[in-house]
Amino acid sequence: MVHVTFPPPYHSPNRVADQLRDHGYAVLQPADTAAWIGCEVADLMALTPDWASLPPDEFLRDGGRYRFRRHASFRVQGDAVQQVPHRAHWQPVKYNALHGGMERWFAPMLAHTTQLAVWQQLIAKLAQLSQQLFAPDPAEPCFVEAHQFRIDTASGIGRPTPEGAHRDGVDLVAVFLVGREGVKGGETRVFEASGPSGLRFTLTEPWSLMLLDDARMIHESTPIQPLDEACHGARDTLVVTCRRQCFQGDEGKNPV
């Protein structure tokens, strides 16, 4: 069977902010991802081995065992990236009908990763973009959550977004494809939240990047299956979200 895929609509790294303002999304190929962050592709590739040892996600309500994950949270002000004490990830049911309304204590990201210079650059760049586009005062802190995901096909099928098409309840969403091997599917679908337009494409190049204005765009990734039934495969991503004022769920509390 022929598996049809649509190529990503790559954009210029020099027009990321304008593309997001005008269309609500931007997509960068790996070399442009690195150039935009201010590093080398090799620096990003040095992060990749982490994904081989992610622990299972213990909070899947569909009963699946296909998702592996680590999580970390940061407070960013200017170029200063401060990792905050490990905390639960929380979303309201409004944004995650499957897992909303519950505290999910995922395994923390490894210190040797979060202390790398390229990691600090990556987080600072995303926070600066988010504040530039969405914050009344860009000098105020930005609250960032990072999620390392592996979706595998050991059970025959893996679901990158078991909650379906959704928004995340933040300002900016960044999805990096870290790698994919031995799988079919995993198509990215992006739709206007209040309009008819949408697009579909498949990220295949390691460290390609999709950026979304979360208020304007709904997104999902289709399930993955093994290319060869005798061998399971996996799709690895890094998802980073940026939010003004506080972490989601901390409204009314003193900010970190």
Short mmCIF file of C-alpha atoms in Angstrom, two decimals:
data_model
loop_
_atom_site.label_atom_id
_atom_site.label_comp_id
_atom_site.label_asym_id
_atom_site.label_seq_id
_atom_site.Cartn_x
_atom_site.Cartn_y
_atom_site.Cartn_z
CA MET A 1 0.00 0.00 0.00
CA VAL A 2 1.26 3.48 -0.88
CA HIS A 3 1.31 5.91 2.07
CA VAL A 4 0.75 9.47 0.86
CA THR A 5 2.44 12.21 2.86
CA PHE A 6 2.36 15.97 2.42
CA PRO A 7 5.61 17.95 2.77
CA PRO A 8 5.82 20.63 5.47
CA PRO A 9 5.29 24.26 4.37
CA TYR A 10 8.67 25.50 5.55
CA HIS A 11 9.10 29.20 6.30
CA SER A 12 12.02 31.60 6.61
CA PRO A 13 13.68 31.80 10.04
CA ASN A 14 13.85 35.57 9.48
CA ARG A 15 10.06 35.86 9.38
CA VAL A 16 8.94 33.61 12.23
CA ALA A 17 7.19 36.36 14.20
CA ASP A 18 5.52 37.80 11.08
CA GLN A 19 4.36 34.35 9.94
CA LEU A 20 2.81 33.69 13.35
CA ARG A 21 1.10 37.09 13.40
CA ASP A 22 -0.27 36.70 9.88
CA HIS A 23 -1.19 33.02 9.83
CA GLY A 24 -1.03 31.61 13.37
CA TYR A 25 1.68 29.04 12.61
CA ALA A 26 5.25 28.71 11.33
CA VAL A 27 7.30 25.66 10.31
CA LEU A 28 11.11 25.51 10.11
CA GLN A 29 13.41 22.92 8.59
CA PRO A 30 16.26 21.71 10.84
CA ALA A 31 19.00 24.04 9.61
CA ASP A 32 16.66 27.01 10.00
CA THR A 33 15.54 25.81 13.44
CA ALA A 34 19.17 25.87 14.56
CA ALA A 35 19.84 29.24 12.90
CA TRP A 36 16.76 30.75 14.56
CA ILE A 37 17.78 29.46 18.00
CA GLY A 38 21.39 30.54 17.45
CA CYS A 39 23.10 27.14 17.57
CA GLU A 40 24.24 24.35 15.26
CA VAL A 41 22.12 21.38 14.19
CA ALA A 42 24.77 19.19 15.83
CA ASP A 43 24.03 20.90 19.15
CA LEU A 44 20.36 19.94 18.86
CA MET A 45 21.23 16.41 17.78
CA ALA A 46 23.29 16.07 20.97
CA LEU A 47 20.00 16.19 22.90
CA THR A 48 18.51 13.24 21.01
CA PRO A 49 19.93 10.30 23.04
CA ASP A 50 17.73 11.32 26.00
CA TRP A 51 14.66 9.99 24.21
CA ALA A 52 15.93 6.40 24.32
CA SER A 53 15.43 6.21 28.10
CA LEU A 54 12.15 8.02 28.75
CA PRO A 55 10.00 6.30 31.42
CA PRO A 56 6.38 5.29 30.75
CA ASP A 57 3.58 7.84 31.03
CA GLU A 58 1.58 6.46 33.97
CA PHE A 59 -1.45 8.70 33.42
CA LEU A 60 -2.92 7.52 30.11
CA ARG A 61 -6.67 7.17 30.62
CA ASP A 62 -7.19 5.14 27.45
CA GLY A 63 -5.30 2.23 28.98
CA GLY A 64 -2.46 2.44 26.46
CA ARG A 65 1.22 1.76 27.11
CA TYR A 66 2.53 3.51 24.02
CA ARG A 67 3.66 6.84 25.52
CA PHE A 68 6.91 7.62 27.36
CA ARG A 69 7.63 11.03 28.81
CA ARG A 70 9.62 13.49 30.95
CA HIS A 71 8.60 17.01 32.01
CA ALA A 72 10.25 20.19 33.32
CA SER A 73 9.13 23.77 34.03
CA PHE A 74 10.98 27.07 33.72
CA ARG A 75 10.57 30.75 34.54
CA VAL A 76 12.25 32.89 31.87
CA GLN A 77 12.96 36.60 32.07
CA GLY A 78 15.04 38.03 29.25
CA ASP A 79 17.96 35.65 28.72
CA ALA A 80 17.73 34.22 32.24
CA VAL A 81 16.29 30.70 32.29
CA GLN A 82 15.44 29.43 35.77
CA GLN A 83 14.25 25.86 36.21
CA VAL A 84 11.61 25.79 38.95
CA PRO A 85 11.14 22.93 41.45
CA HIS A 86 9.53 19.92 39.84
CA ARG A 87 5.79 20.37 39.62
CA ALA A 88 2.70 18.63 38.31
CA HIS A 89 1.42 19.27 34.82
CA TRP A 90 -2.21 20.42 34.92
CA GLN A 91 -4.77 21.37 32.26
CA PRO A 92 -8.47 22.14 32.57
CA VAL A 93 -11.01 19.82 30.96
CA LYS A 94 -11.78 22.67 28.54
CA TYR A 95 -8.43 22.05 26.83
CA ASN A 96 -7.93 18.35 27.50
CA ALA A 97 -11.15 16.37 27.75
CA LEU A 98 -9.26 13.11 28.34
CA HIS A 99 -6.69 14.13 30.95
CA GLY A 100 -7.87 17.55 32.14
CA GLY A 101 -8.60 18.36 35.77
CA MET A 102 -5.94 16.06 37.22
CA GLU A 103 -2.43 16.64 38.51
CA ARG A 104 -0.02 14.57 36.48
CA TRP A 105 3.40 14.12 38.09
CA PHE A 106 5.58 13.01 35.19
CA ALA A 107 9.20 11.99 35.64
CA PRO A 108 11.49 15.04 35.67
CA MET A 109 13.82 15.86 32.82
CA LEU A 110 17.45 14.97 33.45
CA ALA A 111 19.69 17.69 34.88
CA HIS A 112 22.46 17.03 32.36
CA THR A 113 19.97 18.01 29.63
CA THR A 114 18.41 21.10 31.17
CA GLN A 115 21.84 22.51 32.06
CA LEU A 116 23.21 22.30 28.52
CA ALA A 117 23.85 25.63 26.82
CA VAL A 118 21.77 24.65 23.77
CA TRP A 119 18.81 23.79 26.01
CA GLN A 120 19.02 27.17 27.74
CA GLN A 121 19.21 28.88 24.33
CA LEU A 122 16.20 26.95 23.03
CA ILE A 123 14.01 27.76 26.02
CA ALA A 124 15.05 31.42 26.12
CA LYS A 125 14.38 31.89 22.39
CA LEU A 126 10.87 30.43 22.60
CA ALA A 127 10.04 32.50 25.67
CA GLN A 128 11.28 35.68 24.01
CA LEU A 129 9.16 35.00 20.93
CA SER A 130 6.09 34.32 23.04
CA GLN A 131 6.54 37.49 25.07
CA GLN A 132 7.19 39.53 21.94
CA LEU A 133 3.92 38.37 20.38
CA PHE A 134 1.56 37.93 23.30
CA ALA A 135 2.66 39.83 26.43
CA PRO A 136 1.67 43.45 27.09
CA ASP A 137 5.10 43.90 28.69
CA PRO A 138 7.74 41.64 27.11
CA ALA A 139 10.04 42.29 30.09
CA GLU A 140 7.71 40.32 32.38
CA PRO A 141 8.53 36.64 33.05
CA CYS A 142 7.33 33.84 30.81
CA PHE A 143 6.28 30.47 32.22
CA VAL A 144 7.51 27.55 30.14
CA GLU A 145 6.78 23.81 30.29
CA ALA A 146 8.78 21.24 28.33
CA HIS A 147 7.68 17.69 27.54
CA GLN A 148 9.86 14.96 26.02
CA PHE A 149 7.65 12.36 24.31
CA ARG A 150 8.25 8.98 22.75
CA ILE A 151 5.28 7.26 21.08
CA ASP A 152 5.99 3.65 20.14
CA THR A 153 4.19 0.91 18.24
CA ALA A 154 5.06 -2.08 20.40
CA SER A 155 1.32 -2.70 20.86
CA GLY A 156 0.58 -2.09 17.18
CA ILE A 157 -0.53 1.53 17.33
CA GLY A 158 0.57 4.66 19.14
CA ARG A 159 -1.37 7.89 19.59
CA PRO A 160 0.60 11.15 19.77
CA THR A 161 -2.56 13.08 20.72
CA PRO A 162 -5.01 10.70 22.40
CA GLU A 163 -7.11 13.71 23.45
CA GLY A 164 -7.79 14.48 19.77
CA ALA A 165 -7.64 17.86 18.05
CA HIS A 166 -7.08 20.46 20.75
CA ARG A 167 -5.64 23.70 22.02
CA ASP A 168 -3.33 23.71 25.06
CA GLY A 169 -4.52 26.81 26.95
CA VAL A 170 -1.20 28.65 26.58
CA ASP A 171 0.18 31.41 24.34
CA LEU A 172 2.77 29.63 22.19
CA VAL A 173 3.17 25.93 21.37
CA ALA A 174 6.40 24.59 19.88
CA VAL A 175 6.60 21.02 18.54
CA PHE A 176 10.04 19.73 17.55
CA LEU A 177 10.29 16.44 15.71
CA VAL A 178 13.27 14.77 17.38
CA GLY A 179 13.13 11.60 15.30
CA ARG A 180 10.97 8.87 13.79
CA GLU A 181 11.92 5.35 12.79
CA GLY A 182 9.99 2.39 11.47
CA VAL A 183 6.58 4.04 11.53
CA LYS A 184 3.87 5.29 9.21
CA GLY A 185 1.31 7.93 10.10
CA GLY A 186 2.03 10.72 12.54
CA GLU A 187 0.62 13.35 10.21
CA THR A 188 0.36 16.84 11.71
CA ARG A 189 -2.98 18.58 11.24
CA VAL A 190 -3.51 22.26 12.04
CA PHE A 191 -6.82 24.12 11.82
CA GLU A 192 -8.03 27.63 12.50
CA ALA A 193 -9.97 27.70 15.79
CA SER A 194 -12.51 30.14 14.37
CA GLY A 195 -12.36 29.61 10.62
CA PRO A 196 -12.43 27.04 7.82
CA SER A 197 -8.74 26.92 6.92
CA GLY A 198 -6.41 24.08 7.78
CA LEU A 199 -3.39 22.19 6.57
CA ARG A 200 -1.81 18.77 6.91
CA PHE A 201 1.78 17.66 6.58
CA THR A 202 4.25 15.14 7.98
CA LEU A 203 7.36 16.20 9.85
CA THR A 204 10.13 13.74 8.99
CA GLU A 205 13.42 15.62 9.44
CA PRO A 206 14.98 15.52 12.93
CA TRP A 207 14.75 18.89 14.67
CA SER A 208 12.26 20.41 12.29
CA LEU A 209 9.92 22.70 14.22
CA MET A 210 6.27 23.77 14.21
CA LEU A 211 5.22 26.89 16.11
CA LEU A 212 1.57 27.71 16.87
CA ASP A 213 -0.43 30.64 18.22
CA ASP A 214 -2.45 28.48 20.60
CA ALA A 215 -5.42 30.85 20.82
CA ARG A 216 -5.89 30.76 17.04
CA MET A 217 -4.94 27.22 16.04
CA ILE A 218 -6.19 23.72 16.88
CA HIS A 219 -3.74 20.88 16.31
CA GLU A 220 -3.39 17.11 16.40
CA SER A 221 -1.13 14.32 15.17
CA THR A 222 -2.58 11.16 13.68
CA PRO A 223 -1.79 7.71 15.15
CA ILE A 224 1.35 5.86 14.12
CA GLN A 225 1.68 2.20 13.12
CA PRO A 226 4.75 0.06 12.43
CA LEU A 227 6.04 -0.04 8.87
CA ASP A 228 6.93 -3.70 9.44
CA GLU A 229 4.63 -5.74 11.67
CA ALA A 230 7.65 -7.76 12.83
CA CYS A 231 9.42 -4.66 14.20
CA HIS A 232 8.01 -1.85 16.24
CA GLY A 233 9.03 1.77 15.68
CA ALA A 234 8.80 5.09 17.47
CA ARG A 235 8.20 8.80 16.98
CA ASP A 236 10.00 11.24 19.29
CA THR A 237 9.01 14.86 19.89
CA LEU A 238 9.79 17.75 22.18
CA VAL A 239 6.79 19.94 23.01
CA VAL A 240 7.39 23.30 24.68
CA THR A 241 4.61 25.66 25.77
CA CYS A 242 4.92 29.31 26.82
CA ARG A 243 2.41 31.29 28.88
CA ARG A 244 2.10 34.77 30.37
CA GLN A 245 1.51 35.54 34.05
CA CYS A 246 1.74 32.03 35.53
CA PHE A 247 1.76 28.32 34.87
CA GLN A 248 -1.59 26.86 33.91
CA GLY A 249 -3.49 25.99 37.10
CA ASP A 250 -1.67 28.59 39.20
CA GLU A 251 -4.11 31.44 38.56
CA GLY A 252 -4.73 33.32 41.80
CA LYS A 253 -1.53 32.01 43.41
CA ASN A 254 1.69 33.88 43.96
CA PRO A 255 3.82 33.40 40.80
CA VAL A 256 6.91 31.20 41.07
#
